[in-house]
Amino acid sequence: MEYIFRILRFDPKKDESPYFQDFSYESVEKTSVLEALMDIRNDQDGALSLRYSCREAICGSCAMVINGNFDLACRTNLDSLKSSLVVVEPLPNLDIQKDLVVDMDPFWEALQKIEPYLHGEKIESTEGHLVDDHDMDRIFQFVNCIMCGSCYAACPVASRDERYLGPAALAKLFRFVRDPRDIRPFANWSRVNTEAGVWGCDTIFACNEACPKDVRPADGIEALRRKMVVEKIKSLFRLGR
Amino acid sequence: MISHDILVVGGGLAGLAAALNSDPALSVAVVSKVHPLRSHSVAAQGGINAPLGNNPDAKDDTWEKHAFDTIKGSDYLADQDSAEMMCRLAAPTIYQLDTLGVPFSRFPGGVIAQRPFGGAGFPRTCYAADRTGLVILHTLYEHSIRKNVQFYNEWFVTKLVVDDGKCLGVVVYDLASGEIIPVKARAVIFATGGYGRVYLKTTNAFINHGSGIGIAYRAGVPLQDLEFVQFHPTSLFGKNILITEGARGEGGYLVNNQGKRFMEDYAPVALELAPRDIVARAIQTEVDEGRGYEKEYVHLDLRHIGAEKIKKRLPGIREICHNFASLDPIDTPIPIQPAQHYSMGGIDVDESCASTVEGFFAAGECACVSVHGANRLGGNSLLDTVVFGKVAGEEASRRMKNLSGSKKAEKLLQDEVVKLKSRITAWQSRDSGIKVHRLLDRLKNIMSDRVGIFRNKKELAAALQEIAMVRDDYKEAYISGDCLRYSQELVNIIEFASMLDLAEVITLGGFNREETRGSHFRTDFPKRNDKDWLKHTMVKYEGGKPCISYADVKIDKYEPKERKY
Ligand SMILES: Cc1cc2nc3c(=O)[nH]c(=O)nc-3n(C[C@H](O)[C@H](O)[C@H](O)COP(=O)(O)OP(=O)(O)OC[C@H]3O[C@@H](n4cnc5c(N)ncnc54)[C@H](O)[C@@H]3O)c2cc1C
Ligand code: SF4
Ligand code: FES
């Protein structure tokens, strides 16, 4: 089938502003948007830049906006678009480095801030932890995050307030707070008890909508809020006694 | 000039394990052509082996039994001391990963869950549903953040600079700036992964071009056993995305177009859980003899396992089937066919991950310590990356005081920068010629058609000739894009040189090896021949061409026997 790919192009070193460029593309059956973009690069414009790696929706490289929807280019089948015009744009809310490649640094920096690693007990473990399978299941929703950045790019709060940590980082924090092996004290994670943290969220749920892996990061933010309130009440009680 | 004590090239599991286990007092950095989390390790599904004995059916498991299975699975080509070392370290490695935060699935009682995998005497594959690579890679990356590991992301290494048998550093193309940069290092550890994209059908990521192995080869480091290429039995027909062995571990059947579980004809005891080389050949034989579907594939049937278990243990497989084949394995069998999956061979290193070049180390899939010999068991590669990544980091640190470097280093590195720049100018100045992706298409077809699961002298000889023709045409390759920032076109044209070398070395090794062993099946020599061929192939780049020699296999406790499953 014959498609028109309308791709946002931008080289900040050269162009004053981003512009759309059209490429015609003849597809064979079951071509993904990623494969089409690579073909266009190979045959029509070698300077077209984009990120990719696994081609199976697990590495998080290829998130972009396709006909107005956030998705991974590799898992988006051309047939599923039901349109012969395919508009491809980079993730919004992040600086374009070139064409579909954006600067992910703000996203990674937010992640760093929540200390995204297990604060485990200092056991010279020769046995490993004993953990209920149910407890592992409960964090799996968040463990499935592939750090593609879609939620961050889609979030209206992150777009207006650069201090806001964003959905993926907060959901990751909740993954650790809920992990029975993690012993980080409340003082550690209560640092997100702020507008830049859990209270920044507008509960618009654009993140859940944008996420290609069904992580529902807003669930994590809401759960952190609830846990935060409970911890507060607990500490008041302790003070009162 | 940028300079480090230890430079790790590769941000996959082996690279992160190396960086995390290097001496923190040294200056250590990781260079990777993609962000570490985008490395191919993230796609690993089924699990990682260790004889924990947590499965009720595995109470008697020991590291010695794991080592035996690994060596038998390797068709006795593994170096037995290295295989034993890996298996001895397996259990402590898993516990360490658990302590770091890897969310392994659990059995009742809270111990780490273990499923059966091919070629293993006991169920010993630890997993996190079917996303084991994702959880381990993310965990190691998280600890790299904790330890402030320095990363140079989207830096692509083009050259390893060696002088007088000593490693001096590397030359890098920085995608973001478009610059060519020399980096001096007293020790360099390659953890650059596999070369799957040399084949037409492969489970590997689009970026797996194998340039690390090729770069080491051109720097004069021998490659070992490259003819042993693993074909995974079950890749999704069409996109060749992996359907984990765990699907058979959880009870899946392989069925031909007559509705028969055909593995009973090939491995009557182990059935679907025979080692990969055997199952892949069985599927290919069924298809070749007309018992497949559309002359291409057979079915992997999970329906009898039940919705609950599929949702819990194989959610990733279900998602892949949904995304890429529009089917649900709960009610439809999965169309599967074999595809290239893993490289048993690689950069020749000893059990401390050291190569013949002073200061140059390798670990993970790009390396050949030789623990996998002629055929790797499922679940042993993740183990290999974490165990030997760590060894490489520790060894490079330990040897640091003996690595003096060279006064000439900066000059020699600069010279290489100039050379690369002039190559790039030459590619750019041509405005017609051949596009490298066309050459790659040709190369992939040669490899899949002639150097695939079944091989013979005539096909291998033809392949060598055809590869030489592609090599000739590569001289006319050119770059069309006018911008060198984020130019994958540039990365691809540089990596293609390595792909040509690897294709040649794989084929040459296979042509010479007149026997059948593990994944290397010669229809004209269908038997294993220990008398003449129980030895490692070593290929070194010398005088502008590959030179073959052979090295002994280290045999220790386990006498080579016929493999029966
Ligand atoms: C789909 C799939 C599923 C698998 N499942 C399992 C499993 O369940 N169990 C198991 O044991 N094994 C499994 N394997 C095998 C295993 O995942 C891999 O062998 C292993 O992850 C390789 O890790 P690595 O660190 O060596 O390389 P990779 O993870 O491939 O990392 C290579 C790194 O090197 C970098 N790099 C490469 N070349 C250059 C260069 N020239 N310059 C700069 N950087 C460079 C890349 O950016 C990347 O960061 C699977 C493999 C596949 C394909
Ligand atoms: S939560 Fe979803 S959208 Fe956000 S980074 Fe993770 S996978 Fe991507
Ligand atoms: S290429 Fe990895 S998620 Fe699309």
Short mmCIF file of C-alpha atoms in Angstrom, two decimals, chain B residues 26-422:
data_model
loop_
_atom_site.label_atom_id
_atom_site.label_comp_id
_atom_site.label_asym_id
_atom_site.label_seq_id
_atom_site.Cartn_x
_atom_site.Cartn_y
_atom_site.Cartn_z
CA LEU B 26 40.20 3.94 39.57
CA SER B 27 38.77 6.18 36.89
CA VAL B 28 36.22 3.98 35.13
CA ALA B 29 33.80 4.89 32.34
CA VAL B 30 31.31 3.07 30.14
CA VAL B 31 30.99 3.87 26.45
CA SER B 32 27.92 2.64 24.61
CA LYS B 33 26.46 3.30 21.20
CA VAL B 34 22.99 3.34 22.74
CA HIS B 35 21.78 4.27 26.23
CA PRO B 36 22.57 1.24 28.45
CA LEU B 37 18.90 0.37 28.97
CA ARG B 38 18.50 0.05 25.18
CA SER B 39 21.10 -2.72 25.04
CA HIS B 40 20.00 -6.03 23.72
CA SER B 41 20.25 -7.67 27.16
CA VAL B 42 16.97 -5.97 28.01
CA ALA B 43 15.16 -8.35 25.66
CA ALA B 44 16.20 -11.55 27.42
CA GLN B 45 13.10 -13.37 28.53
CA GLY B 46 13.27 -16.85 29.94
CA GLY B 47 15.74 -16.76 32.76
CA ILE B 48 19.15 -17.34 34.29
CA ASN B 49 20.53 -20.64 35.52
CA ALA B 50 21.78 -21.54 38.96
CA PRO B 51 21.56 -24.81 40.91
CA LEU B 52 19.61 -23.38 43.84
CA GLY B 53 17.50 -26.52 44.18
CA ASN B 54 14.36 -24.52 44.92
CA ASN B 55 12.11 -26.45 42.58
CA PRO B 56 10.64 -29.50 44.36
CA ASP B 57 11.97 -31.57 41.43
CA ALA B 58 15.50 -30.25 41.87
CA LYS B 59 16.39 -31.02 45.46
CA ASP B 60 19.53 -32.88 44.39
CA ASP B 61 20.87 -30.24 42.07
CA THR B 62 24.51 -29.17 42.50
CA TRP B 63 26.92 -26.94 40.66
CA GLU B 64 28.73 -30.03 39.42
CA LYS B 65 25.53 -31.22 37.74
CA HIS B 66 25.04 -27.80 36.22
CA ALA B 67 28.61 -27.94 34.92
CA PHE B 68 28.05 -31.40 33.50
CA ASP B 69 24.90 -30.30 31.67
CA THR B 70 26.72 -27.24 30.32
CA ILE B 71 29.63 -29.32 29.06
CA LYS B 72 27.46 -32.05 27.58
CA GLY B 73 25.26 -29.36 26.00
CA SER B 74 28.38 -27.79 24.49
CA ASP B 75 29.05 -31.10 22.70
CA TYR B 76 32.24 -31.23 24.78
CA LEU B 77 33.82 -28.19 23.16
CA ALA B 78 33.57 -26.01 26.29
CA ASP B 79 36.72 -25.57 28.33
CA GLN B 80 35.77 -27.56 31.37
CA ASP B 81 37.61 -25.47 33.94
CA SER B 82 35.82 -22.31 32.76
CA ALA B 83 32.41 -24.00 32.65
CA GLU B 84 32.98 -25.28 36.18
CA MET B 85 34.00 -21.87 37.38
CA MET B 86 30.84 -20.28 35.96
CA CYS B 87 28.58 -22.90 37.52
CA ARG B 88 30.32 -22.67 40.89
CA LEU B 89 29.70 -18.93 40.88
CA ALA B 90 26.09 -19.24 39.70
CA ALA B 91 24.27 -19.52 43.04
CA PRO B 92 26.17 -16.68 44.76
CA THR B 93 25.59 -14.55 41.67
CA ILE B 94 21.81 -15.04 41.81
CA TYR B 95 21.72 -14.23 45.51
CA GLN B 96 23.73 -11.13 44.87
CA LEU B 97 21.32 -10.05 42.13
CA ASP B 98 18.45 -10.62 44.53
CA THR B 99 20.17 -8.47 47.15
CA LEU B 100 20.63 -5.73 44.57
CA GLY B 101 16.90 -5.76 43.97
CA VAL B 102 16.13 -8.03 41.01
CA PRO B 103 12.45 -8.95 41.47
CA PHE B 104 12.70 -12.67 40.75
CA SER B 105 9.43 -14.63 40.75
CA ARG B 106 8.99 -16.77 43.87
CA PHE B 107 7.83 -20.19 44.94
CA PRO B 108 5.66 -20.76 47.99
CA GLY B 109 7.84 -20.15 51.03
CA GLY B 110 9.38 -17.11 49.35
CA VAL B 111 12.37 -18.72 47.65
CA ILE B 112 13.35 -17.81 44.08
CA ALA B 113 11.26 -19.71 41.54
CA GLN B 114 12.94 -21.99 38.99
CA ARG B 115 11.60 -23.47 35.75
CA PRO B 116 12.86 -26.27 33.52
CA PHE B 117 14.92 -25.30 30.46
CA GLY B 118 16.38 -27.29 27.60
CA GLY B 119 19.29 -29.65 28.13
CA ALA B 120 19.20 -29.29 31.90
CA GLY B 121 18.96 -32.27 34.25
CA PHE B 122 16.98 -30.24 36.78
CA PRO B 123 14.69 -27.21 36.71
CA ARG B 124 17.25 -24.52 37.54
CA THR B 125 16.31 -21.45 35.53
CA CYS B 126 15.49 -18.46 37.77
CA TYR B 127 13.16 -15.91 36.21
CA ALA B 128 11.02 -12.84 36.62
CA ALA B 129 7.99 -13.98 34.61
CA ASP B 130 9.35 -13.72 31.06
CA ARG B 131 11.13 -10.40 31.44
CA THR B 132 14.31 -11.57 33.14
CA GLY B 133 16.69 -9.49 31.01
CA LEU B 134 14.71 -6.33 31.61
CA VAL B 135 14.72 -6.69 35.38
CA ILE B 136 18.40 -7.58 35.67
CA LEU B 137 19.56 -4.86 33.27
CA HIS B 138 17.43 -2.21 34.98
CA THR B 139 18.71 -3.31 38.40
CA LEU B 140 22.37 -3.11 37.37
CA TYR B 141 21.73 0.26 35.75
CA GLU B 142 20.07 1.49 38.93
CA HIS B 143 23.14 0.53 40.91
CA SER B 144 25.34 2.30 38.37
CA ILE B 145 23.38 5.43 39.26
CA ARG B 146 23.97 4.74 42.93
CA LYS B 147 27.69 4.31 42.35
CA ASN B 148 27.94 7.29 40.03
CA VAL B 149 29.37 5.31 37.13
CA GLN B 150 30.42 7.64 34.34
CA PHE B 151 28.63 6.99 31.06
CA TYR B 152 29.35 8.19 27.56
CA ASN B 153 26.10 7.30 25.87
CA GLU B 154 25.61 7.26 22.13
CA TRP B 155 29.33 7.02 21.62
CA PHE B 156 30.20 4.48 19.01
CA VAL B 157 33.65 2.87 19.15
CA THR B 158 35.21 2.50 15.71
CA LYS B 159 38.69 1.29 16.48
CA LEU B 160 40.79 -0.39 19.15
CA VAL B 161 44.31 1.00 19.06
CA VAL B 162 47.04 -1.50 19.89
CA ASP B 163 50.77 -1.02 19.67
CA ASP B 164 53.46 -3.54 20.41
CA GLY B 165 50.97 -5.93 21.97
CA LYS B 166 49.58 -3.28 24.32
CA CYS B 167 46.13 -1.74 24.29
CA LEU B 168 46.24 2.07 24.21
CA GLY B 169 42.64 3.15 23.84
CA VAL B 170 39.86 3.56 21.33
CA VAL B 171 38.56 5.96 18.71
CA VAL B 172 34.95 7.03 19.08
CA TYR B 173 32.26 8.63 16.93
CA ASP B 174 30.08 10.80 19.18
CA LEU B 175 26.62 10.71 17.65
CA ALA B 176 25.33 13.84 19.36
CA SER B 177 28.12 16.14 18.23
CA GLY B 178 29.21 14.28 15.10
CA GLU B 179 32.83 14.50 16.30
CA ILE B 180 35.52 11.82 16.11
CA ILE B 181 37.19 11.55 19.51
CA PRO B 182 40.26 9.66 20.76
CA VAL B 183 40.00 8.11 24.22
CA LYS B 184 43.08 6.89 26.03
CA ALA B 185 42.72 3.99 28.44
CA ARG B 186 45.10 1.74 30.34
CA ALA B 187 42.63 -1.10 30.12
CA VAL B 188 39.73 -1.59 27.71
CA ILE B 189 36.97 -4.13 28.34
CA PHE B 190 34.77 -5.03 25.37
CA ALA B 191 31.24 -6.09 26.29
CA THR B 192 29.75 -5.37 22.91
CA GLY B 193 27.34 -8.29 22.49
CA GLY B 194 26.46 -10.41 19.48
CA TYR B 195 26.30 -10.07 15.68
CA GLY B 196 22.84 -11.51 14.93
CA ARG B 197 22.09 -9.03 12.15
CA VAL B 198 24.65 -10.72 9.93
CA TYR B 199 21.78 -13.18 9.35
CA LEU B 200 18.48 -12.55 7.62
CA LYS B 201 16.39 -14.19 10.29
CA THR B 202 17.52 -13.36 13.80
CA THR B 203 16.04 -12.78 17.24
CA ASN B 204 18.62 -10.04 17.88
CA ALA B 205 18.02 -6.30 18.14
CA PHE B 206 18.39 -4.12 15.06
CA ILE B 207 21.62 -2.73 16.51
CA ASN B 208 23.38 -6.08 16.94
CA HIS B 209 25.95 -5.70 14.18
CA GLY B 210 28.81 -7.31 16.05
CA SER B 211 31.25 -4.47 15.43
CA GLY B 212 33.02 -5.03 18.74
CA ILE B 213 34.11 -8.51 17.72
CA GLY B 214 35.18 -7.20 14.31
CA ILE B 215 37.12 -4.30 15.81
CA ALA B 216 39.04 -6.62 18.13
CA TYR B 217 39.81 -8.92 15.19
CA ARG B 218 41.24 -6.05 13.15
CA ALA B 219 43.37 -5.06 16.13
CA GLY B 220 45.01 -8.48 15.96
CA VAL B 221 43.09 -10.33 18.68
CA PRO B 222 42.19 -13.90 17.60
CA LEU B 223 38.55 -14.95 17.32
CA GLN B 224 37.61 -18.34 18.70
CA ASP B 225 35.02 -20.87 17.45
CA LEU B 226 33.03 -18.32 15.44
CA GLU B 227 31.50 -21.04 13.24
CA PHE B 228 29.29 -22.05 16.15
CA VAL B 229 26.15 -19.99 15.65
CA GLN B 230 23.10 -20.77 17.73
CA PHE B 231 19.75 -20.94 15.97
CA HIS B 232 16.90 -20.64 18.42
CA PRO B 233 14.11 -23.10 17.68
CA THR B 234 11.22 -20.78 18.39
CA SER B 235 11.09 -17.32 16.86
CA LEU B 236 7.80 -15.78 15.82
CA PHE B 237 7.18 -16.38 12.14
CA GLY B 238 7.39 -13.04 10.33
CA LYS B 239 9.38 -10.74 12.58
CA ASN B 240 11.51 -13.49 14.16
CA ILE B 241 10.99 -12.05 17.61
CA LEU B 242 12.01 -14.58 20.24
CA ILE B 243 9.42 -16.79 21.90
CA THR B 244 11.29 -17.91 24.99
CA GLU B 245 12.30 -21.48 25.69
CA GLY B 246 10.43 -20.80 28.93
CA ALA B 247 7.23 -21.35 26.93
CA ARG B 248 8.30 -24.96 26.46
CA GLY B 249 9.65 -24.98 30.02
CA GLU B 250 6.14 -24.16 31.20
CA GLY B 251 4.84 -27.11 29.16
CA GLY B 252 4.36 -25.90 25.56
CA TYR B 253 4.22 -28.45 22.71
CA LEU B 254 5.76 -28.30 19.26
CA VAL B 255 3.30 -29.58 16.68
CA ASN B 256 3.58 -30.13 12.91
CA ASN B 257 0.87 -29.78 10.28
CA GLN B 258 -0.33 -33.32 11.00
CA GLY B 259 -1.02 -32.42 14.59
CA LYS B 260 1.89 -34.53 15.81
CA ARG B 261 4.28 -33.69 18.65
CA PHE B 262 7.19 -34.46 16.39
CA MET B 263 9.95 -34.11 18.99
CA GLU B 264 9.27 -37.73 20.00
CA ASP B 265 11.03 -38.71 16.76
CA TYR B 266 14.14 -36.66 17.54
CA ALA B 267 14.62 -36.66 21.31
CA PRO B 268 12.30 -39.29 22.79
CA VAL B 269 13.11 -38.51 26.41
CA ALA B 270 13.73 -34.77 26.56
CA LEU B 271 11.15 -33.99 23.84
CA GLU B 272 10.60 -30.23 23.53
CA LEU B 273 13.27 -29.61 26.14
CA ALA B 274 16.19 -31.08 24.24
CA PRO B 275 19.04 -28.60 23.65
CA ARG B 276 18.45 -25.87 21.11
CA ASP B 277 20.60 -27.22 18.30
CA ILE B 278 18.62 -30.46 18.30
CA VAL B 279 15.18 -28.81 18.47
CA ALA B 280 16.07 -26.24 15.79
CA ARG B 281 17.20 -28.99 13.40
CA ALA B 282 14.07 -30.99 14.13
CA ILE B 283 11.82 -28.06 13.24
CA GLN B 284 13.79 -27.27 10.10
CA THR B 285 13.59 -30.92 9.06
CA GLU B 286 9.82 -31.02 9.57
CA VAL B 287 9.44 -27.88 7.45
CA ASP B 288 11.86 -29.08 4.76
CA GLU B 289 10.06 -32.41 4.51
CA GLY B 290 6.68 -30.78 4.02
CA ARG B 291 5.23 -31.16 7.50
CA GLY B 292 5.23 -27.44 8.26
CA TYR B 293 2.74 -24.70 7.47
CA GLU B 294 3.16 -22.53 4.39
CA LYS B 295 6.55 -24.26 3.91
CA GLU B 296 7.87 -21.98 6.67
CA TYR B 297 6.87 -22.79 10.23
CA VAL B 298 5.40 -25.19 12.80
CA HIS B 299 3.18 -24.51 15.79
CA LEU B 300 4.12 -23.86 19.40
CA ASP B 301 0.96 -24.78 21.23
CA LEU B 302 0.42 -23.34 24.70
CA ARG B 303 -3.35 -23.74 24.87
CA HIS B 304 -3.34 -26.71 27.25
CA ILE B 305 -1.24 -24.75 29.77
CA GLY B 306 -4.25 -22.62 30.52
CA ALA B 307 -5.01 -18.92 30.63
CA GLU B 308 -3.99 -18.43 34.24
CA LYS B 309 -0.46 -19.76 33.88
CA ILE B 310 0.08 -17.98 30.56
CA LYS B 311 -0.99 -14.67 32.09
CA LYS B 312 1.21 -15.13 35.12
CA ARG B 313 4.33 -16.78 33.75
CA LEU B 314 4.36 -15.65 30.11
CA PRO B 315 2.78 -12.19 29.96
CA GLY B 316 5.53 -10.84 27.72
CA ILE B 317 5.02 -13.64 25.20
CA ARG B 318 1.32 -12.92 25.17
CA GLU B 319 2.03 -9.24 24.58
CA ILE B 320 4.48 -10.04 21.74
CA CYS B 321 1.93 -12.33 20.08
CA HIS B 322 -0.67 -9.62 20.40
CA ASN B 323 1.55 -6.80 19.10
CA PHE B 324 3.32 -8.62 16.33
CA ALA B 325 1.07 -11.47 15.21
CA SER B 326 -2.39 -10.31 16.33
CA LEU B 327 -3.09 -13.55 18.15
CA ASP B 328 -3.63 -14.71 21.71
CA PRO B 329 -1.66 -17.84 22.67
CA ILE B 330 -4.41 -18.70 25.15
CA ASP B 331 -6.58 -19.77 22.23
CA THR B 332 -4.32 -19.97 19.16
CA PRO B 333 -1.04 -21.84 18.60
CA ILE B 334 1.96 -19.63 17.84
CA PRO B 335 3.58 -19.97 14.38
CA ILE B 336 7.31 -20.37 14.99
CA GLN B 337 10.48 -21.06 13.05
CA PRO B 338 14.19 -21.20 13.93
CA ALA B 339 16.28 -18.03 13.69
CA GLN B 340 19.83 -17.00 14.49
CA HIS B 341 20.01 -16.20 18.19
CA TYR B 342 23.40 -16.32 19.82
CA SER B 343 27.12 -16.49 19.15
CA MET B 344 28.96 -19.21 21.03
CA GLY B 345 32.24 -18.00 19.56
CA GLY B 346 33.83 -14.61 19.99
CA ILE B 347 36.91 -12.72 21.08
CA ASP B 348 39.40 -15.24 22.45
CA VAL B 349 39.93 -14.68 26.18
CA ASP B 350 41.01 -16.84 29.10
CA GLU B 351 38.98 -17.47 32.25
CA SER B 352 40.09 -14.10 33.64
CA CYS B 353 38.64 -12.45 30.51
CA ALA B 354 42.12 -11.36 29.39
CA SER B 355 43.08 -11.53 25.73
CA THR B 356 46.48 -11.91 24.08
CA VAL B 357 46.75 -8.11 23.97
CA GLU B 358 47.94 -6.59 27.24
CA GLY B 359 45.24 -4.45 28.82
CA PHE B 360 42.47 -5.69 26.53
CA PHE B 361 39.65 -7.76 28.04
CA ALA B 362 36.30 -9.03 26.79
CA ALA B 363 33.17 -10.42 28.45
CA GLY B 364 29.62 -11.41 27.60
CA GLU B 365 28.36 -12.55 24.23
CA CYS B 366 31.21 -10.90 22.30
CA ALA B 367 33.75 -13.00 24.19
CA CYS B 368 34.62 -16.66 24.01
CA VAL B 369 35.97 -17.84 27.36
CA SER B 370 34.61 -20.96 26.11
CA VAL B 371 31.90 -21.97 28.47
CA HIS B 372 29.32 -22.70 25.75
CA GLY B 373 31.49 -24.64 23.31
CA ALA B 374 29.50 -25.77 20.29
CA ASN B 375 26.06 -25.11 21.75
CA ARG B 376 24.86 -22.90 24.60
CA LEU B 377 22.15 -23.99 26.99
CA GLY B 378 19.25 -21.59 27.52
CA GLY B 379 19.67 -19.48 30.64
CA ASN B 380 23.46 -19.80 30.61
CA SER B 381 24.16 -16.61 28.70
CA LEU B 382 22.71 -14.20 31.24
CA LEU B 383 24.75 -16.08 33.81
CA ASP B 384 27.86 -15.78 31.63
CA THR B 385 27.41 -12.00 31.22
CA VAL B 386 27.04 -11.30 34.93
CA VAL B 387 29.72 -13.73 36.10
CA PHE B 388 32.37 -12.87 33.53
CA GLY B 389 31.49 -9.18 33.39
CA LYS B 390 32.40 -9.10 37.06
CA VAL B 391 35.58 -11.10 36.50
CA ALA B 392 36.64 -8.70 33.74
CA GLY B 393 36.13 -5.63 35.95
CA GLU B 394 38.01 -7.20 38.84
CA GLU B 395 40.88 -8.52 36.72
CA ALA B 396 41.39 -5.27 34.85
CA SER B 397 41.52 -3.47 38.20
CA ARG B 398 43.91 -5.99 39.69
CA ARG B 399 46.32 -5.76 36.78
CA MET B 400 46.22 -1.99 36.59
CA LYS B 401 49.54 -1.47 38.34
CA ASN B 402 51.28 -3.54 35.67
CA LEU B 403 49.72 -1.60 32.80
CA SER B 404 52.14 1.13 32.03
CA GLY B 405 50.53 2.43 28.86
CA SER B 406 52.76 3.93 26.21
CA LYS B 407 54.25 7.31 25.55
CA LYS B 408 53.18 7.03 21.96
CA ALA B 409 49.53 6.49 22.89
CA GLU B 410 48.27 9.99 22.23
CA LYS B 411 50.01 10.29 18.90
CA LEU B 412 48.85 6.89 17.68
CA LEU B 413 45.28 7.62 18.75
CA GLN B 414 45.36 10.96 16.95
CA ASP B 415 46.68 9.25 13.83
CA GLU B 416 43.70 6.92 13.86
CA VAL B 417 41.32 9.85 14.23
CA VAL B 418 42.82 11.43 11.13
CA LYS B 419 42.54 8.15 9.21
CA LEU B 420 38.88 7.74 10.07
CA LYS B 421 38.11 11.31 9.15
CA SER B 422 39.63 10.86 5.75
#
